[in-house]
GROMACS .gro file of C-alpha atoms in nm:
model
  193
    1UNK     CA    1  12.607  10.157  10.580
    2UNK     CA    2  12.900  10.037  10.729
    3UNK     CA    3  12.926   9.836  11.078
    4UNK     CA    4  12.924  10.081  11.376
    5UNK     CA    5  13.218  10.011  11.575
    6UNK     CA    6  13.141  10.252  11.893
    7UNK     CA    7  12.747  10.102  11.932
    8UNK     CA    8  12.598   9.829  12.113
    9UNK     CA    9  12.320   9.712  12.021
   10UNK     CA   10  12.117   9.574  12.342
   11UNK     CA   11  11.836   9.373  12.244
   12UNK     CA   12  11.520   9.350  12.525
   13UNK     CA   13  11.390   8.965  12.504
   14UNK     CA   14  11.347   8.857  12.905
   15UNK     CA   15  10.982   8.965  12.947
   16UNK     CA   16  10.721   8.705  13.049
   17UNK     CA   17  10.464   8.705  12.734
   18UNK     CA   18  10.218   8.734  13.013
   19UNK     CA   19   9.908   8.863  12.798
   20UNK     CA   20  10.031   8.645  12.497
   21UNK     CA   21  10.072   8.341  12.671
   22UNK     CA   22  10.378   8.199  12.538
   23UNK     CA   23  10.687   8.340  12.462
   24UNK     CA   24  10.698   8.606  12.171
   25UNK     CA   25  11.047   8.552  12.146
   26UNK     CA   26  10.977   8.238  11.959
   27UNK     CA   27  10.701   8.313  11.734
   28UNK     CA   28  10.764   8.228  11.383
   29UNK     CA   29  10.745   8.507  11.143
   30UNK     CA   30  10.777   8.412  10.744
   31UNK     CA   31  11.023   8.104  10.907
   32UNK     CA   32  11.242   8.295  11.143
   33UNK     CA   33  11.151   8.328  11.546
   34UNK     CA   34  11.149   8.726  11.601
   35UNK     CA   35  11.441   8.722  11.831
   36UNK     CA   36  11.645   8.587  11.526
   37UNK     CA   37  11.509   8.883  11.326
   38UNK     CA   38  11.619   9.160  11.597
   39UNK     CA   39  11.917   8.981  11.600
   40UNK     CA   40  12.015   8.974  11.187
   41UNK     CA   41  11.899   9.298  11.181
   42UNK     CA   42  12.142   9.423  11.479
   43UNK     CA   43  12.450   9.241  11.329
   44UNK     CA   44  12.398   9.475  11.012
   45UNK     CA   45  12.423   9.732  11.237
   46UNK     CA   46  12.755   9.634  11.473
   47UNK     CA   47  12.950   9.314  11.567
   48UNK     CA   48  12.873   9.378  11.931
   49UNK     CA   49  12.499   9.249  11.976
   50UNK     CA   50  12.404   9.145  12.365
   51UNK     CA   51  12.088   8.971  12.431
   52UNK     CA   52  11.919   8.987  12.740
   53UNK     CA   53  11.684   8.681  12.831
   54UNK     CA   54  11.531   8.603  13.140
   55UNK     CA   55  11.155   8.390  13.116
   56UNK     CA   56  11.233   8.074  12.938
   57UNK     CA   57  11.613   8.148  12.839
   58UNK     CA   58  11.661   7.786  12.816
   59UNK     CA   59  11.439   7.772  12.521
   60UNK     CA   60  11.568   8.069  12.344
   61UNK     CA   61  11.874   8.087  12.394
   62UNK     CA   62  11.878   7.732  12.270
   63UNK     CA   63  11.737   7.920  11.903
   64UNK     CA   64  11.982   8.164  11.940
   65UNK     CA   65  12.305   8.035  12.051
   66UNK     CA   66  12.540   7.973  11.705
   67UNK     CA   67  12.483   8.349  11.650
   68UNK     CA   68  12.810   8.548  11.720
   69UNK     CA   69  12.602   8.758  12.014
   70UNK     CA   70  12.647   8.815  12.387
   71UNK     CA   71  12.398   8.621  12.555
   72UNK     CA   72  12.328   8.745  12.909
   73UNK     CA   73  12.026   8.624  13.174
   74UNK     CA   74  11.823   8.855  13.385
   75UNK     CA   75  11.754   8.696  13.732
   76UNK     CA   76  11.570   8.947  13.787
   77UNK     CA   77  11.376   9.010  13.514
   78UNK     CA   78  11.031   8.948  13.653
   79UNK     CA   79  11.104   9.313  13.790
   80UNK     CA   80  11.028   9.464  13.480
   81UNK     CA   81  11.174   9.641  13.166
   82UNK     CA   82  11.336   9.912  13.377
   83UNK     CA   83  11.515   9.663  13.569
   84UNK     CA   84  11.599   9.434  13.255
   85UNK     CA   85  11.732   9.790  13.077
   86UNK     CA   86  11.948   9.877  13.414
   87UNK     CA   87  12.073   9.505  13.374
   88UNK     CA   88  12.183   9.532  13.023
   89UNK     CA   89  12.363   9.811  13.036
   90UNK     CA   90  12.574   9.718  13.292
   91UNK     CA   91  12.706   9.511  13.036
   92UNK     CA   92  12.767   9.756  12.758
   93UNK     CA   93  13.133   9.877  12.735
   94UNK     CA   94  13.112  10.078  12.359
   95UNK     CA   95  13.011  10.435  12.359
   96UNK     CA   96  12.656  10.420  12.305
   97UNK     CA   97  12.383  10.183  12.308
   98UNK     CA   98  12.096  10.150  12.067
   99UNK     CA   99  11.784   9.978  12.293
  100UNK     CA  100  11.563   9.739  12.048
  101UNK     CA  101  11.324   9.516  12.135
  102UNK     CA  102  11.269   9.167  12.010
  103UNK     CA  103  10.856   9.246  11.943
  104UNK     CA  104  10.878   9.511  11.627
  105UNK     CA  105  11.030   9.309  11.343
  106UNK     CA  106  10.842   9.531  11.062
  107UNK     CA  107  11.062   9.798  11.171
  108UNK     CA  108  11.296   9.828  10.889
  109UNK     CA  109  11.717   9.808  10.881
  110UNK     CA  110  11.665  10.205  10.720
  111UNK     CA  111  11.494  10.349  11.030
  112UNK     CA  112  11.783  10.171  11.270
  113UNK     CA  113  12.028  10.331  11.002
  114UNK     CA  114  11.903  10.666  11.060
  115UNK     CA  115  11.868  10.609  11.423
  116UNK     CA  116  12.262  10.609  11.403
  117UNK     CA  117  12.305  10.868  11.177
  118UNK     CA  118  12.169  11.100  11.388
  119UNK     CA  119  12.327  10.995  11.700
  120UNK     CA  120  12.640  11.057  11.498
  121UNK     CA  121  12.580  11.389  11.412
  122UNK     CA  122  12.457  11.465  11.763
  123UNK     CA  123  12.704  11.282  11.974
  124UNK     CA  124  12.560  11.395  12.345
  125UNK     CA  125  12.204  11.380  12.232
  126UNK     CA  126  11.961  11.091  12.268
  127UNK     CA  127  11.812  10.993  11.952
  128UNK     CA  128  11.524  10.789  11.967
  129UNK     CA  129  11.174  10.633  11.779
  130UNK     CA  130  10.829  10.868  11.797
  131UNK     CA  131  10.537  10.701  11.742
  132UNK     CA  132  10.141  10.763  11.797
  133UNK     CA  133  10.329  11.077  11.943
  134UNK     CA  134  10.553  10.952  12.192
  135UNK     CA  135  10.881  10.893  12.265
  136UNK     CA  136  10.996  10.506  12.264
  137UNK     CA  137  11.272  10.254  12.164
  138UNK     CA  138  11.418  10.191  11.952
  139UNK     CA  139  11.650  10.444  12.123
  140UNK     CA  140  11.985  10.539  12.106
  141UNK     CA  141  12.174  10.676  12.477
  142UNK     CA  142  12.470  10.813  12.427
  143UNK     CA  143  12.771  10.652  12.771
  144UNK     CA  144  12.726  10.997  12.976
  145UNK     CA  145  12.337  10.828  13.080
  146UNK     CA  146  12.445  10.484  13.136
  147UNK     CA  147  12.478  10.559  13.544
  148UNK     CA  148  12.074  10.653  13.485
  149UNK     CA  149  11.985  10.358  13.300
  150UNK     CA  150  12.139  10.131  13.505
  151UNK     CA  151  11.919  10.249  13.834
  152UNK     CA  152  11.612  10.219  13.599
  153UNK     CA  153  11.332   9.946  13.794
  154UNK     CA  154  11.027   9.789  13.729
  155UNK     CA  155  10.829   9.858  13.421
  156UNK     CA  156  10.877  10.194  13.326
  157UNK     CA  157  11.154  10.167  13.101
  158UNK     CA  158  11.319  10.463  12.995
  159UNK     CA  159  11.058  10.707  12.952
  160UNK     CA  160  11.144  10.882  13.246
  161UNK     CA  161  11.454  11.037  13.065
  162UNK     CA  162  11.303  11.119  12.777
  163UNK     CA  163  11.097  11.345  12.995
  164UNK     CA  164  11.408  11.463  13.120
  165UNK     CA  165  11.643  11.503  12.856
  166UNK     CA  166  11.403  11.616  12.535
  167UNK     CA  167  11.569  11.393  12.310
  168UNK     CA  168  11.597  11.387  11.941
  169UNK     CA  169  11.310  11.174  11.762
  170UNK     CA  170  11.301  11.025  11.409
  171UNK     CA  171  10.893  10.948  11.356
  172UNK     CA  172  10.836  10.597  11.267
  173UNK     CA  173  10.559  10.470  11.051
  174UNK     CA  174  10.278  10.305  11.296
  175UNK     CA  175  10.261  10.024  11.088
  176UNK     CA  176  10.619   9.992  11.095
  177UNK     CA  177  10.618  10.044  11.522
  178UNK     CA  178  10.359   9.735  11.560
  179UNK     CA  179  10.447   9.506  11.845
  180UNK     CA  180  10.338   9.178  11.961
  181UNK     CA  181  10.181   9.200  12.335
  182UNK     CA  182   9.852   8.947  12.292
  183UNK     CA  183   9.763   8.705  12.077
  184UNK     CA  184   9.564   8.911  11.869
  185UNK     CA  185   9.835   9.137  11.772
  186UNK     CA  186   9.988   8.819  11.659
  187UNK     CA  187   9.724   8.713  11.414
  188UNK     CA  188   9.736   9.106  11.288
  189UNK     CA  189  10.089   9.099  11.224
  190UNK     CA  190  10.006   8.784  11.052
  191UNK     CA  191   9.738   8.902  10.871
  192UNK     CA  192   9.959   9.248  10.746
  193UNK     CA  193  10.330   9.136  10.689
   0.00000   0.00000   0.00000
């Protein structure tokens, strides 16, 4: 597939790690930290990649800062996802932004490549991830909700206009949709990738 010129790719890597107890960002997956392996993944997808850090930026953006990627710091990121969403894409000037998070790297290049195959084919529409039934990221939002996203706070994220909008879904594996919240999800995703 070739490079989407119109799509930003906004990748979610501020949060805390609170139940994990260090930050995810950095764990070490078959060599690579995950935040490198949302970021390879999002440079298949389009040259314009922005990273938003906030806990411990120092330390990642220090692994992450000879990749050709817009690196940008929450100050407030302790408010939550909603805020750190409402931050990021106040700094997205393409036509669309596709909403990943750093925590799901079994999620494979294909299902992002559908993601935007979709959103092409349904320019107005939000196309997004369904998994154990529900709505979630990765998402694509099309420029006419960026004034929405951008008043997103605290931890909600942007569930709230999924409810609104009924949005498009492509269903995603749940072994594929695994994220890393504690330390036992860790040592799953060890166990099964």
């Amino acid at each position: 597939m070739e490079k989407s010129i119109n799509l930003a790719v906004l990748i979610l890597a501020a949060g805390t790690s609170s139940r994990l107890g260090e930050p995810k960002q950095l764990l070490n997956l078959k060599g690579k930290s995950l935040i490198n392996i949302a970021i390879e993944k999002a440079l298949e997808l389009t040259s314009n990649v922005t990273v938003v850090l906030g806990h411990k930026n120092d330390e990642v953006k220090k692994e992450i800062e000879n990749k050709n990627i817009n690196i940008i710091i929450n100050p407030n990121y302790e408010d939550g996802m909603g805020n750190t969403i409402a931050f990021g894409v106040s700094n997205i000037k393409e036509e669309k932004v596709l909403i990943m998070l750093c925590d799901q790297p079994l999620i494979p290049i294909k299902h992002y490549e559908n993601l935007i195959k979709l959103s092409n084919e349904n320019k107005d529409k939000i196309i997004c991830s369904q998994y154990k039934n529900q709505h979630a990221v990765p998402t694509i939002f099309p420029k006419k909700y960026f004034e929405e996203l951008k008043k997103l706070k605290g931890n909600k994220g942007a569930k709230q206009l999924f409810l609104k909008y009924e949005p498009i879904s492509i269903v995603l594996a749940d072994n594929f949709s695994f994220d890393v919240d504690t330390k036992e999800d860790w040592q799953e995703l060890l166990k099964n990738s």
